[in-house]
mmCIF file of C-alpha atoms in Angstrom:
data_model
loop_
_atom_site.group_PDB
_atom_site.id
_atom_site.type_symbol
_atom_site.label_atom_id
_atom_site.label_comp_id
_atom_site.label_asym_id
_atom_site.label_seq_id
_atom_site.Cartn_x
_atom_site.Cartn_y
_atom_site.Cartn_z
ATOM 1 C CA MET A 1 -7.700 -85.886 -16.106
ATOM 2 C CA GLN A 2 -8.032 -86.427 -12.357
ATOM 3 C CA LEU A 3 -9.659 -88.884 -9.994
ATOM 4 C CA PHE A 4 -12.882 -87.619 -8.400
ATOM 5 C CA THR A 5 -15.546 -89.075 -6.126
ATOM 6 C CA LEU A 6 -18.830 -87.175 -6.111
ATOM 7 C CA GLY A 7 -22.249 -87.891 -4.689
ATOM 8 C CA LEU A 8 -24.268 -87.862 -1.491
ATOM 9 C CA ASN A 9 -24.844 -90.200 1.452
ATOM 10 C CA HIS A 10 -26.702 -90.663 4.723
ATOM 11 C CA ASN A 11 -24.462 -88.089 6.419
ATOM 12 C CA THR A 12 -25.190 -85.326 3.913
ATOM 13 C CA ALA A 13 -28.696 -86.021 2.613
ATOM 14 C CA PRO A 14 -32.021 -87.148 4.124
ATOM 15 C CA LEU A 15 -33.866 -90.172 2.789
ATOM 16 C CA ALA A 16 -36.256 -87.952 0.800
ATOM 17 C CA ILE A 17 -33.282 -86.740 -1.279
ATOM 18 C CA ARG A 18 -31.345 -90.030 -1.426
ATOM 19 C CA GLU A 19 -34.256 -91.963 -2.857
ATOM 20 C CA ARG A 20 -34.520 -89.531 -5.769
ATOM 21 C CA VAL A 21 -31.037 -90.347 -7.082
ATOM 22 C CA VAL A 22 -30.967 -94.131 -6.655
ATOM 23 C CA PHE A 23 -29.836 -96.133 -9.693
ATOM 24 C CA GLN A 24 -31.822 -99.298 -10.338
ATOM 25 C CA ALA A 25 -29.490 -102.290 -10.744
ATOM 26 C CA GLU A 26 -30.897 -103.308 -14.117
ATOM 27 C CA ARG A 27 -30.246 -99.811 -15.555
ATOM 28 C CA LEU A 28 -26.768 -99.284 -14.135
ATOM 29 C CA LYS A 29 -24.819 -100.440 -17.216
ATOM 30 C CA SER A 30 -26.759 -98.172 -19.556
ATOM 31 C CA ALA A 31 -26.334 -95.288 -17.085
ATOM 32 C CA LEU A 32 -22.553 -95.809 -17.089
ATOM 33 C CA ALA A 33 -22.503 -95.850 -20.886
ATOM 34 C CA GLU A 34 -24.453 -92.582 -20.928
ATOM 35 C CA LEU A 35 -22.100 -90.988 -18.380
ATOM 36 C CA MET A 36 -19.057 -91.960 -20.462
ATOM 37 C CA LEU A 37 -20.484 -90.026 -23.411
ATOM 38 C CA ARG A 38 -19.739 -86.869 -21.450
ATOM 39 C CA GLU A 39 -16.639 -85.397 -23.106
ATOM 40 C CA PRO A 40 -14.346 -85.151 -20.031
ATOM 41 C CA VAL A 41 -15.139 -88.603 -18.532
ATOM 42 C CA GLY A 42 -12.379 -91.184 -19.082
ATOM 43 C CA GLU A 43 -13.360 -93.870 -16.518
ATOM 44 C CA ALA A 44 -16.449 -94.320 -14.342
ATOM 45 C CA ALA A 45 -18.121 -96.531 -11.725
ATOM 46 C CA ILE A 46 -21.366 -95.958 -9.819
ATOM 47 C CA LEU A 47 -22.047 -97.124 -6.257
ATOM 48 C CA SER A 48 -25.762 -96.886 -5.440
ATOM 49 C CA THR A 49 -27.121 -98.260 -2.143
ATOM 50 C CA CYS A 50 -29.810 -97.298 0.349
ATOM 51 C CA ASN A 51 -27.303 -95.032 2.108
ATOM 52 C CA ARG A 52 -25.363 -93.493 -0.789
ATOM 53 C CA THR A 53 -25.156 -92.694 -4.470
ATOM 54 C CA GLU A 54 -21.584 -92.026 -5.588
ATOM 55 C CA LEU A 55 -19.829 -91.566 -8.923
ATOM 56 C CA TYR A 56 -16.170 -92.576 -9.070
ATOM 57 C CA CYS A 57 -14.719 -90.895 -12.158
ATOM 58 C CA VAL A 58 -11.532 -90.003 -13.960
ATOM 59 C CA LEU A 59 -12.285 -86.701 -15.672
ATOM 60 C CA GLY A 60 -11.110 -83.159 -16.291
ATOM 61 C CA GLU A 61 -13.556 -81.348 -14.016
ATOM 62 C CA PRO A 62 -16.457 -82.666 -11.928
ATOM 63 C CA GLN A 63 -19.261 -80.241 -12.755
ATOM 64 C CA ALA A 64 -20.276 -82.060 -15.934
ATOM 65 C CA ALA A 65 -20.688 -85.332 -13.996
ATOM 66 C CA LEU A 66 -22.729 -83.588 -11.282
ATOM 67 C CA ASP A 67 -24.970 -82.023 -13.929
ATOM 68 C CA TRP A 68 -25.361 -85.439 -15.552
ATOM 69 C CA LEU A 69 -26.348 -87.035 -12.203
ATOM 70 C CA ALA A 70 -29.053 -84.414 -11.659
ATOM 71 C CA GLY A 71 -30.269 -84.587 -15.257
ATOM 72 C CA TYR A 72 -30.373 -88.386 -15.294
ATOM 73 C CA HIS A 73 -32.718 -88.405 -12.309
ATOM 74 C CA GLN A 74 -34.649 -85.326 -13.493
ATOM 75 C CA VAL A 75 -33.669 -83.283 -10.448
ATOM 76 C CA GLN A 76 -32.444 -79.687 -10.542
ATOM 77 C CA THR A 77 -28.705 -79.427 -9.841
ATOM 78 C CA GLN A 78 -29.371 -76.541 -7.429
ATOM 79 C CA GLU A 79 -31.785 -78.753 -5.514
ATOM 80 C CA LEU A 80 -29.082 -81.402 -4.997
ATOM 81 C CA LYS A 81 -26.181 -79.001 -4.457
ATOM 82 C CA PRO A 82 -26.565 -78.565 -0.650
ATOM 83 C CA TYR A 83 -26.242 -82.347 -0.177
ATOM 84 C CA LEU A 84 -23.445 -83.137 -2.644
ATOM 85 C CA TYR A 85 -19.763 -83.659 -1.956
ATOM 86 C CA THR A 86 -16.851 -83.692 -4.391
ATOM 87 C CA PHE A 87 -13.544 -85.307 -3.400
ATOM 88 C CA PRO A 88 -10.506 -84.849 -5.691
ATOM 89 C CA GLN A 89 -7.436 -87.097 -5.889
ATOM 90 C CA GLY A 90 -6.154 -87.902 -2.357
ATOM 91 C CA GLU A 91 -9.522 -87.180 -0.722
ATOM 92 C CA ALA A 92 -11.201 -89.483 -3.247
ATOM 93 C CA VAL A 93 -8.736 -92.271 -2.431
ATOM 94 C CA ARG A 94 -9.265 -91.850 1.319
ATOM 95 C CA HIS A 95 -13.055 -91.857 0.857
ATOM 96 C CA ALA A 96 -12.977 -95.078 -1.201
ATOM 97 C CA PHE A 97 -10.834 -96.804 1.438
ATOM 98 C CA ARG A 98 -13.148 -95.635 4.271
ATOM 99 C CA VAL A 99 -16.266 -96.759 2.394
ATOM 100 C CA ALA A 100 -14.822 -100.218 1.669
ATOM 101 C CA SER A 101 -13.737 -100.602 5.314
ATOM 102 C CA GLY A 102 -17.185 -99.726 6.669
ATOM 103 C CA LEU A 103 -16.039 -96.489 8.344
ATOM 104 C CA ASP A 104 -18.398 -94.315 6.289
ATOM 105 C CA SER A 105 -21.448 -96.531 6.838
ATOM 106 C CA MET A 106 -24.501 -95.720 8.924
ATOM 107 C CA VAL A 107 -23.671 -98.935 10.768
ATOM 108 C CA VAL A 108 -19.939 -98.449 11.358
ATOM 109 C CA GLY A 109 -18.063 -101.643 10.549
ATOM 110 C CA GLU A 110 -20.916 -103.354 8.710
ATOM 111 C CA PRO A 111 -19.663 -105.789 6.033
ATOM 112 C CA GLN A 112 -22.465 -105.404 3.442
ATOM 113 C CA ILE A 113 -20.963 -102.292 1.845
ATOM 114 C CA LEU A 114 -17.877 -104.232 0.716
ATOM 115 C CA GLY A 115 -20.058 -106.640 -1.252
ATOM 116 C CA GLN A 116 -22.002 -103.720 -2.735
ATOM 117 C CA LEU A 117 -18.768 -102.027 -3.784
ATOM 118 C CA LYS A 118 -17.504 -105.224 -5.414
ATOM 119 C CA GLU A 119 -20.775 -105.530 -7.314
ATOM 120 C CA ALA A 120 -20.411 -101.914 -8.506
ATOM 121 C CA VAL A 121 -16.935 -102.772 -9.802
ATOM 122 C CA ARG A 122 -18.209 -105.891 -11.606
ATOM 123 C CA THR A 123 -20.920 -103.806 -13.275
ATOM 124 C CA ALA A 124 -18.405 -101.152 -14.391
ATOM 125 C CA GLU A 125 -16.108 -103.876 -15.748
ATOM 126 C CA SER A 126 -19.021 -105.398 -17.651
ATOM 127 C CA ALA A 127 -19.956 -101.970 -19.033
ATOM 128 C CA GLY A 128 -16.369 -101.371 -20.136
ATOM 129 C CA THR A 129 -16.014 -98.156 -18.116
ATOM 130 C CA LEU A 130 -13.335 -99.308 -15.671
ATOM 131 C CA GLY A 131 -9.803 -98.279 -16.646
ATOM 132 C CA THR A 132 -6.381 -98.724 -15.069
ATOM 133 C CA LEU A 133 -6.758 -96.054 -12.382
ATOM 134 C CA LEU A 134 -10.197 -97.000 -11.055
ATOM 135 C CA ASN A 135 -9.413 -100.705 -11.235
ATOM 136 C CA LYS A 136 -6.277 -100.148 -9.163
ATOM 137 C CA LEU A 137 -8.197 -97.922 -6.726
ATOM 138 C CA PHE A 138 -10.896 -100.514 -6.069
ATOM 139 C CA GLN A 139 -8.524 -103.460 -5.827
ATOM 140 C CA ARG A 140 -6.468 -101.513 -3.292
ATOM 141 C CA SER A 141 -9.710 -100.584 -1.461
ATOM 142 C CA PHE A 142 -10.588 -104.266 -1.077
ATOM 143 C CA ALA A 143 -7.098 -105.001 0.250
ATOM 144 C CA VAL A 144 -7.336 -102.111 2.739
ATOM 145 C CA ALA A 145 -10.747 -103.337 3.928
ATOM 146 C CA LYS A 146 -9.308 -106.809 4.516
ATOM 147 C CA GLU A 147 -6.369 -105.363 6.465
ATOM 148 C CA VAL A 148 -8.696 -103.238 8.608
ATOM 149 C CA ARG A 149 -10.949 -106.196 9.433
ATOM 150 C CA THR A 150 -7.999 -108.464 10.137
ATOM 151 C CA ASN A 151 -6.063 -106.080 12.366
ATOM 152 C CA THR A 152 -8.818 -104.178 14.199
ATOM 153 C CA GLY A 153 -12.049 -104.987 16.002
ATOM 154 C CA ILE A 154 -14.101 -102.849 13.614
ATOM 155 C CA GLY A 155 -16.487 -105.705 12.848
ATOM 156 C CA GLU A 156 -17.196 -106.564 16.490
ATOM 157 C CA ASN A 157 -20.366 -105.482 18.324
ATOM 158 C CA VAL A 158 -21.947 -104.241 15.103
ATOM 159 C CA VAL A 159 -25.599 -103.308 15.621
ATOM 160 C CA SER A 160 -27.274 -104.039 12.285
ATOM 161 C CA MET A 161 -30.428 -102.432 10.912
ATOM 162 C CA ALA A 162 -32.198 -105.748 11.402
ATOM 163 C CA ALA A 163 -31.169 -105.917 15.057
ATOM 164 C CA ALA A 164 -32.286 -102.313 15.524
ATOM 165 C CA ALA A 165 -35.684 -103.205 14.031
ATOM 166 C CA VAL A 166 -36.111 -106.013 16.561
ATOM 167 C CA LYS A 167 -35.135 -103.633 19.366
ATOM 168 C CA LEU A 168 -37.724 -101.054 18.289
ATOM 169 C CA ALA A 169 -40.434 -103.686 17.816
ATOM 170 C CA ALA A 170 -39.863 -104.806 21.403
ATOM 171 C CA ARG A 171 -40.797 -101.286 22.540
ATOM 172 C CA ILE A 172 -44.173 -101.571 20.810
ATOM 173 C CA PHE A 173 -45.126 -105.134 21.748
ATOM 174 C CA PRO A 174 -44.653 -106.658 25.214
ATOM 175 C CA SER A 175 -43.667 -110.007 23.660
ATOM 176 C CA LEU A 176 -42.589 -110.606 20.072
ATOM 177 C CA SER A 177 -43.410 -114.301 20.501
ATOM 178 C CA GLU A 178 -47.092 -113.385 20.256
ATOM 179 C CA GLN A 179 -46.797 -111.441 16.984
ATOM 180 C CA LYS A 180 -46.898 -112.391 13.313
ATOM 181 C CA VAL A 181 -44.076 -111.061 11.137
ATOM 182 C CA LEU A 182 -44.210 -110.298 7.403
ATOM 183 C CA LEU A 183 -40.980 -109.803 5.460
ATOM 184 C CA ILE A 184 -41.370 -108.178 2.034
ATOM 185 C CA GLY A 185 -38.489 -108.823 -0.377
ATOM 186 C CA ALA A 186 -35.882 -111.569 -0.556
ATOM 187 C CA GLY A 187 -32.555 -109.739 -0.616
ATOM 188 C CA GLU A 188 -29.662 -109.630 1.842
ATOM 189 C CA MET A 189 -31.310 -107.088 4.160
ATOM 190 C CA ILE A 190 -34.532 -109.123 4.426
ATOM 191 C CA GLU A 191 -32.540 -112.316 4.957
ATOM 192 C CA LEU A 192 -30.749 -110.628 7.883
ATOM 193 C CA ALA A 193 -34.065 -109.365 9.271
ATOM 194 C CA ALA A 194 -35.534 -112.874 9.011
ATOM 195 C CA THR A 195 -32.623 -114.252 11.033
ATOM 196 C CA HIS A 196 -33.097 -111.707 13.826
ATOM 197 C CA PHE A 197 -36.879 -111.981 14.031
ATOM 198 C CA ALA A 198 -36.855 -115.783 13.820
ATOM 199 C CA ALA A 199 -34.629 -115.782 16.909
ATOM 200 C CA GLN A 200 -37.509 -114.146 18.813
ATOM 201 C CA GLN A 201 -39.734 -117.156 17.959
ATOM 202 C CA PRO A 202 -42.732 -115.137 16.714
ATOM 203 C CA ARG A 203 -46.196 -116.670 16.430
ATOM 204 C CA GLY A 204 -45.779 -116.810 12.665
ATOM 205 C CA MET A 205 -43.595 -115.556 9.813
ATOM 206 C CA ALA A 206 -44.156 -115.046 6.108
ATOM 207 C CA VAL A 207 -41.990 -113.885 3.199
ATOM 208 C CA ALA A 208 -43.578 -112.005 0.295
ATOM 209 C CA ASN A 209 -41.754 -111.375 -2.961
ATOM 210 C CA ARG A 210 -42.527 -110.561 -6.582
ATOM 211 C CA THR A 211 -40.859 -113.865 -7.554
ATOM 212 C CA LEU A 212 -42.454 -116.698 -5.575
ATOM 213 C CA ASP A 213 -39.456 -119.027 -6.019
ATOM 214 C CA ARG A 214 -37.164 -116.647 -4.117
ATOM 215 C CA ALA A 215 -39.785 -116.155 -1.409
ATOM 216 C CA GLU A 216 -40.140 -119.920 -1.001
ATOM 217 C CA ALA A 217 -36.359 -120.445 -0.799
ATOM 218 C CA LEU A 218 -35.995 -117.903 2.022
ATOM 219 C CA ALA A 219 -39.196 -118.956 3.801
ATOM 220 C CA HIS A 220 -38.104 -122.604 3.838
ATOM 221 C CA ARG A 221 -34.986 -121.737 5.863
ATOM 222 C CA PHE A 222 -37.077 -120.197 8.642
ATOM 223 C CA ASN A 223 -40.117 -122.494 8.513
ATOM 224 C CA ALA A 224 -42.149 -119.524 7.243
ATOM 225 C CA GLU A 225 -44.984 -119.111 4.755
ATOM 226 C CA SER A 226 -44.304 -117.719 1.271
ATOM 227 C CA LEU A 227 -46.523 -115.184 -0.534
ATOM 228 C CA GLU A 228 -46.598 -113.342 -3.817
ATOM 229 C CA LEU A 229 -46.692 -109.537 -3.668
ATOM 230 C CA ARG A 230 -50.052 -109.497 -5.427
ATOM 231 C CA ASP A 231 -51.545 -111.319 -2.404
ATOM 232 C CA LEU A 232 -50.587 -108.533 0.036
ATOM 233 C CA PRO A 233 -53.874 -106.558 -0.064
ATOM 234 C CA GLU A 234 -55.805 -109.621 1.151
ATOM 235 C CA ARG A 235 -53.206 -110.864 3.671
ATOM 236 C CA LEU A 236 -51.578 -107.723 5.124
ATOM 237 C CA ALA A 237 -54.093 -107.354 7.960
ATOM 238 C CA GLU A 238 -52.919 -110.667 9.472
ATOM 239 C CA PHE A 239 -49.481 -109.312 10.413
ATOM 240 C CA ASP A 240 -48.423 -107.210 13.397
ATOM 241 C CA ILE A 241 -44.883 -106.539 12.183
ATOM 242 C CA VAL A 242 -43.992 -105.662 8.574
ATOM 243 C CA ILE A 243 -40.387 -105.309 7.369
ATOM 244 C CA SER A 244 -39.985 -104.255 3.744
ATOM 245 C CA CYS A 245 -36.931 -103.915 1.507
ATOM 246 C CA THR A 246 -37.492 -104.382 -2.230
ATOM 247 C CA ALA A 247 -35.968 -102.846 -5.331
ATOM 248 C CA SER A 248 -39.270 -101.342 -6.443
ATOM 249 C CA SER A 249 -39.031 -97.838 -7.867
ATOM 250 C CA LEU A 250 -42.513 -97.005 -6.531
ATOM 251 C CA PRO A 251 -44.191 -97.617 -3.121
ATOM 252 C CA ILE A 252 -45.902 -100.992 -2.833
ATOM 253 C CA ILE A 253 -47.949 -100.084 0.256
ATOM 254 C CA GLY A 254 -49.910 -96.827 0.229
ATOM 255 C CA LYS A 255 -51.833 -94.868 2.839
ATOM 256 C CA GLY A 256 -55.186 -95.948 1.394
ATOM 257 C CA THR A 257 -54.245 -99.615 1.760
ATOM 258 C CA MET A 258 -53.099 -99.097 5.351
ATOM 259 C CA GLU A 259 -56.297 -97.244 6.283
ATOM 260 C CA ARG A 260 -58.251 -100.294 5.203
ATOM 261 C CA ILE A 261 -55.817 -102.631 7.015
ATOM 262 C CA VAL A 262 -56.085 -100.678 10.295
ATOM 263 C CA ARG A 263 -59.897 -100.897 10.135
ATOM 264 C CA ALA A 264 -59.719 -104.630 9.432
ATOM 265 C CA ARG A 265 -57.393 -105.077 12.445
ATOM 266 C CA ARG A 266 -59.801 -103.091 14.643
ATOM 267 C CA HIS A 267 -57.037 -100.609 15.390
ATOM 268 C CA GLN A 268 -54.577 -103.113 16.806
ATOM 269 C CA PRO A 269 -51.108 -101.550 16.344
ATOM 270 C CA VAL A 270 -48.931 -102.346 13.322
ATOM 271 C CA PHE A 271 -45.160 -101.957 13.509
ATOM 272 C CA MET A 272 -43.592 -101.276 10.100
ATOM 273 C CA VAL A 273 -39.974 -100.809 9.032
ATOM 274 C CA ASP A 274 -39.178 -99.581 5.533
ATOM 275 C CA LEU A 275 -35.534 -100.391 4.750
ATOM 276 C CA ALA A 276 -35.871 -99.658 1.025
ATOM 277 C CA VAL A 277 -34.526 -96.701 -0.935
ATOM 278 C CA PRO A 278 -36.653 -95.542 -2.728
ATOM 279 C CA ARG A 279 -39.268 -96.230 -0.058
ATOM 280 C CA ASP A 280 -41.628 -99.212 -0.262
ATOM 281 C CA ILE A 281 -44.194 -97.614 2.077
ATOM 282 C CA GLU A 282 -45.676 -94.176 1.422
ATOM 283 C CA ALA A 283 -44.346 -91.599 3.869
ATOM 284 C CA GLU A 284 -47.908 -90.484 4.740
ATOM 285 C CA VAL A 285 -48.496 -93.827 6.464
ATOM 286 C CA ALA A 286 -46.368 -92.512 9.366
ATOM 287 C CA THR A 287 -49.098 -89.957 10.183
ATOM 288 C CA MET A 288 -51.723 -92.639 10.861
ATOM 289 C CA ASP A 289 -52.867 -93.655 14.310
ATOM 290 C CA ASP A 290 -52.095 -97.261 15.277
ATOM 291 C CA VAL A 291 -49.268 -97.494 12.715
ATOM 292 C CA PHE A 292 -45.650 -97.182 13.869
ATOM 293 C CA LEU A 293 -43.594 -96.646 10.706
ATOM 294 C CA TYR A 294 -39.798 -96.360 10.808
ATOM 295 C CA THR A 295 -37.487 -95.645 7.873
ATOM 296 C CA ILE A 296 -33.825 -96.536 7.519
ATOM 297 C CA ASP A 297 -32.908 -93.059 8.807
ATOM 298 C CA ASP A 298 -35.130 -93.503 11.884
ATOM 299 C CA LEU A 299 -33.180 -96.622 12.804
ATOM 300 C CA ALA A 300 -29.881 -94.712 12.741
ATOM 301 C CA ALA A 301 -30.141 -93.519 16.365
ATOM 302 C CA THR A 302 -30.620 -97.056 17.644
ATOM 303 C CA VAL A 303 -27.725 -98.255 15.525
ATOM 304 C CA ARG A 304 -25.409 -95.529 16.844
ATOM 305 C CA GLU A 305 -25.808 -96.737 20.429
ATOM 306 C CA GLY A 306 -23.237 -99.459 19.746
ATOM 307 C CA ILE A 307 -20.663 -97.165 18.143
ATOM 308 C CA ASP A 308 -18.834 -96.078 21.319
ATOM 309 C CA ALA A 309 -17.611 -99.627 21.903
ATOM 310 C CA ARG A 310 -15.883 -99.543 18.515
ATOM 311 C CA GLN A 311 -14.192 -96.129 18.688
ATOM 312 C CA SER A 312 -10.718 -97.527 19.425
ATOM 313 C CA ALA A 313 -11.059 -99.880 16.449
ATOM 314 C CA VAL A 314 -12.108 -96.929 14.277
ATOM 315 C CA ALA A 315 -8.976 -95.003 15.334
ATOM 316 C CA GLN A 316 -6.787 -98.006 14.451
ATOM 317 C CA ALA A 317 -8.527 -98.327 11.099
ATOM 318 C CA GLU A 318 -7.903 -94.649 10.301
ATOM 319 C CA VAL A 319 -4.160 -95.138 10.900
ATOM 320 C CA ILE A 320 -4.108 -98.063 8.449
ATOM 321 C CA ILE A 321 -6.023 -96.026 5.891
ATOM 322 C CA ASP A 322 -3.682 -93.016 6.261
ATOM 323 C CA SER A 323 -0.712 -95.225 5.439
ATOM 324 C CA GLN A 324 -2.415 -96.849 2.464
ATOM 325 C CA VAL A 325 -3.598 -93.512 1.052
ATOM 326 C CA GLY A 326 0.004 -92.282 1.011
ATOM 327 C CA SER A 327 1.130 -95.439 -0.761
ATOM 328 C CA PHE A 328 -1.598 -95.160 -3.390
ATOM 329 C CA LEU A 329 -0.879 -91.490 -4.067
ATOM 330 C CA ARG A 330 2.788 -92.339 -4.636
ATOM 331 C CA TRP A 331 1.686 -94.959 -7.164
ATOM 332 C CA MET A 332 -0.509 -92.358 -8.880
ATOM 333 C CA LYS A 333 2.416 -89.920 -9.029
ATOM 334 C CA THR A 334 4.641 -92.590 -10.561
ATOM 335 C CA ARG A 335 1.923 -93.435 -13.074
ATOM 336 C CA GLU A 336 1.826 -89.801 -14.215
ATOM 337 C CA MET A 337 5.496 -90.117 -15.214
ATOM 338 C CA VAL A 338 4.936 -93.226 -17.369
ATOM 339 C CA PRO A 339 4.267 -91.360 -20.664
ATOM 340 C CA LEU A 340 7.391 -89.206 -20.186
ATOM 341 C CA ILE A 341 9.531 -92.230 -19.290
ATOM 342 C CA ARG A 342 8.223 -94.078 -22.355
ATOM 343 C CA GLN A 343 9.018 -91.101 -24.591
ATOM 344 C CA LEU A 344 12.518 -90.816 -23.103
ATOM 345 C CA ARG A 345 13.216 -94.497 -23.710
ATOM 346 C CA GLU A 346 11.840 -94.344 -27.259
ATOM 347 C CA SER A 347 14.135 -91.403 -28.033
ATOM 348 C CA ALA A 348 17.150 -93.288 -26.621
ATOM 349 C CA GLU A 349 16.211 -96.400 -28.609
ATOM 350 C CA GLU A 350 16.030 -94.385 -31.857
ATOM 351 C CA SER A 351 19.531 -93.001 -31.198
ATOM 352 C CA ARG A 352 20.858 -96.479 -30.435
ATOM 353 C CA LEU A 353 19.434 -97.966 -33.643
ATOM 354 C CA ARG A 354 20.915 -95.171 -35.774
ATOM 355 C CA GLU A 355 24.382 -95.650 -34.249
ATOM 356 C CA VAL A 356 24.198 -99.455 -34.626
ATOM 357 C CA GLU A 357 23.263 -99.045 -38.309
ATOM 358 C CA ARG A 358 26.226 -96.690 -38.813
ATOM 359 C CA ALA A 359 28.568 -99.171 -37.082
ATOM 360 C CA ALA A 360 27.248 -102.012 -39.268
ATOM 361 C CA ARG A 361 28.002 -100.013 -42.418
ATOM 362 C CA MET A 362 31.557 -99.307 -41.168
ATOM 363 C CA LEU A 363 32.136 -103.005 -40.503
ATOM 364 C CA ALA A 364 30.722 -103.921 -43.918
ATOM 365 C CA ARG A 365 33.277 -101.734 -45.676
ATOM 366 C CA GLY A 366 36.107 -103.337 -43.686
ATOM 367 C CA ASP A 367 36.877 -100.687 -41.025
ATOM 368 C CA ASP A 368 38.901 -101.737 -37.964
ATOM 369 C CA PRO A 369 36.429 -103.259 -35.410
ATOM 370 C CA LYS A 370 38.138 -101.400 -32.562
ATOM 371 C CA ALA A 371 37.667 -98.094 -34.373
ATOM 372 C CA VAL A 372 34.024 -99.036 -35.066
ATOM 373 C CA LEU A 373 33.397 -99.712 -31.349
ATOM 374 C CA GLU A 374 35.037 -96.393 -30.426
ATOM 375 C CA ALA A 375 32.858 -94.565 -32.952
ATOM 376 C CA LEU A 376 29.740 -96.383 -31.691
ATOM 377 C CA SER A 377 30.396 -95.490 -28.058
ATOM 378 C CA HIS A 378 31.260 -91.860 -28.870
ATOM 379 C CA GLY A 379 28.171 -91.544 -31.055
ATOM 380 C CA LEU A 380 25.866 -92.893 -28.343
ATOM 381 C CA THR A 381 27.446 -90.670 -25.694
ATOM 382 C CA ASN A 382 27.101 -87.575 -27.858
ATOM 383 C CA LYS A 383 23.480 -88.349 -28.733
ATOM 384 C CA LEU A 384 22.428 -89.003 -25.116
ATOM 385 C CA MET A 385 24.332 -86.015 -23.701
ATOM 386 C CA HIS A 386 23.253 -83.534 -26.371
ATOM 387 C CA ALA A 387 19.885 -82.514 -24.858
ATOM 388 C CA PRO A 388 20.992 -81.955 -21.206
ATOM 389 C CA THR A 389 24.209 -80.215 -22.340
ATOM 390 C CA GLU A 390 22.325 -77.903 -24.676
ATOM 391 C CA ALA A 391 19.780 -77.070 -21.935
ATOM 392 C CA LEU A 392 22.580 -76.210 -19.486
ATOM 393 C CA ASN A 393 24.353 -74.041 -22.057
ATOM 394 C CA ARG A 394 21.143 -72.148 -22.832
ATOM 395 C CA GLY A 395 20.730 -71.427 -19.132
ATOM 396 C CA ASP A 396 23.988 -69.420 -19.065
ATOM 397 C CA GLY A 397 24.837 -71.000 -15.734
ATOM 398 C CA GLY A 398 22.129 -69.059 -13.899
ATOM 399 C CA ASP A 399 19.340 -71.671 -13.735
ATOM 400 C CA ASP A 400 20.041 -73.309 -10.366
ATOM 401 C CA SER A 401 16.969 -75.565 -10.515
ATOM 402 C CA LEU A 402 18.118 -77.014 -13.856
ATOM 403 C CA LYS A 403 21.637 -77.548 -12.535
ATOM 404 C CA ALA A 404 20.272 -79.308 -9.451
ATOM 405 C CA ALA A 405 17.966 -81.498 -11.562
ATOM 406 C CA VAL A 406 20.773 -82.619 -13.882
ATOM 407 C CA ALA A 407 23.073 -83.298 -10.924
ATOM 408 C CA ARG A 408 20.342 -85.402 -9.267
ATOM 409 C CA LEU A 409 19.520 -87.298 -12.446
ATOM 410 C CA TYR A 410 23.139 -88.204 -13.177
ATOM 411 C CA HIS A 411 24.257 -88.557 -9.544
ATOM 412 C CA LEU A 412 26.833 -85.737 -9.889
ATOM 413 C CA ARG A 413 28.515 -83.706 -7.192
ATOM 414 C CA THR A 414 28.174 -80.030 -8.055
ATOM 415 C CA ARG A 415 31.161 -77.722 -7.552
ATOM 416 C CA ASP A 416 30.729 -74.056 -6.785
#
């Protein structure tokens, strides 16, 4: 059984592929339980975000888990294969540390991924699929992320997706203060977008969500209006800027709806950003005149403009991660020896108990205590030395590796 990380992310797969293998939060525990039914899977956790879907597993070989991932989402394995990566052992450890530290994110240094990783761990714990190895890996990942953020400037000058959306909107409209903004969803990404757009003092803002209470709570913070999703068809035409990020498994705004909205707006431009995976807005909407639709991948170029300023911090972070990977691998190596060490101690304990019982019988029949102690010590010595002595004798003096191992174990100086 080995540690593996397998999956795909924004570096290896386009949005059209990533959205097909997203795990819905409410189904994650049952998915983990199903994965664990695979014969070679001993431990498992799933990290599923807009930028990545990754399985962290302890298993014999990774192909079964990859086949399960494809089958679960009803996608052909061959269709996913060009976009998938598989990291064994040390590479898996390094990847986990880089993900937690924000080095593998589309927005290098962004802090959201750490919270998403912690939530993935909580879900795996709740599902009962997190064992000693994965638990240790994730706890060490969190510690590495903290060290990286404390000792480097990785979190400085981060250009978020929300900030990139504001930047792109400013290219469409001469003044954002004259536009009305609609935010669809009420999660962390929408909250961040609300903060950035509110700073531009738009003409109006509204928050739409399936649950009105959550929409009202977020809207209240920004002096915005709150809507229910079912009201969108009647209200959508009022807004010049639409930012959407929900957990819906199907699009909530289609091309037909937008064709009607564009006519109602008399072809005034609409700027739309779809930050959801799977997408909230049908991809065909991007082909329409007067609609400027950007996906999370489209925003990547704008986000990358701020990366150069953080390159020295990235280099420092990689040094920290290198050191911590080595430390973790040494722990893993030590852990592999635990069963053998336990067996060795159990064998020694059995020998000790037998010799103590023999000494007790000698004392009970009145033997000299000094003679009993001598017999006890000789018996223990003979029992503990029997196996290495027998192995050396069987080697006929020609097994140099065995001789060296015994000398190292017992701190002996070998004589030629």
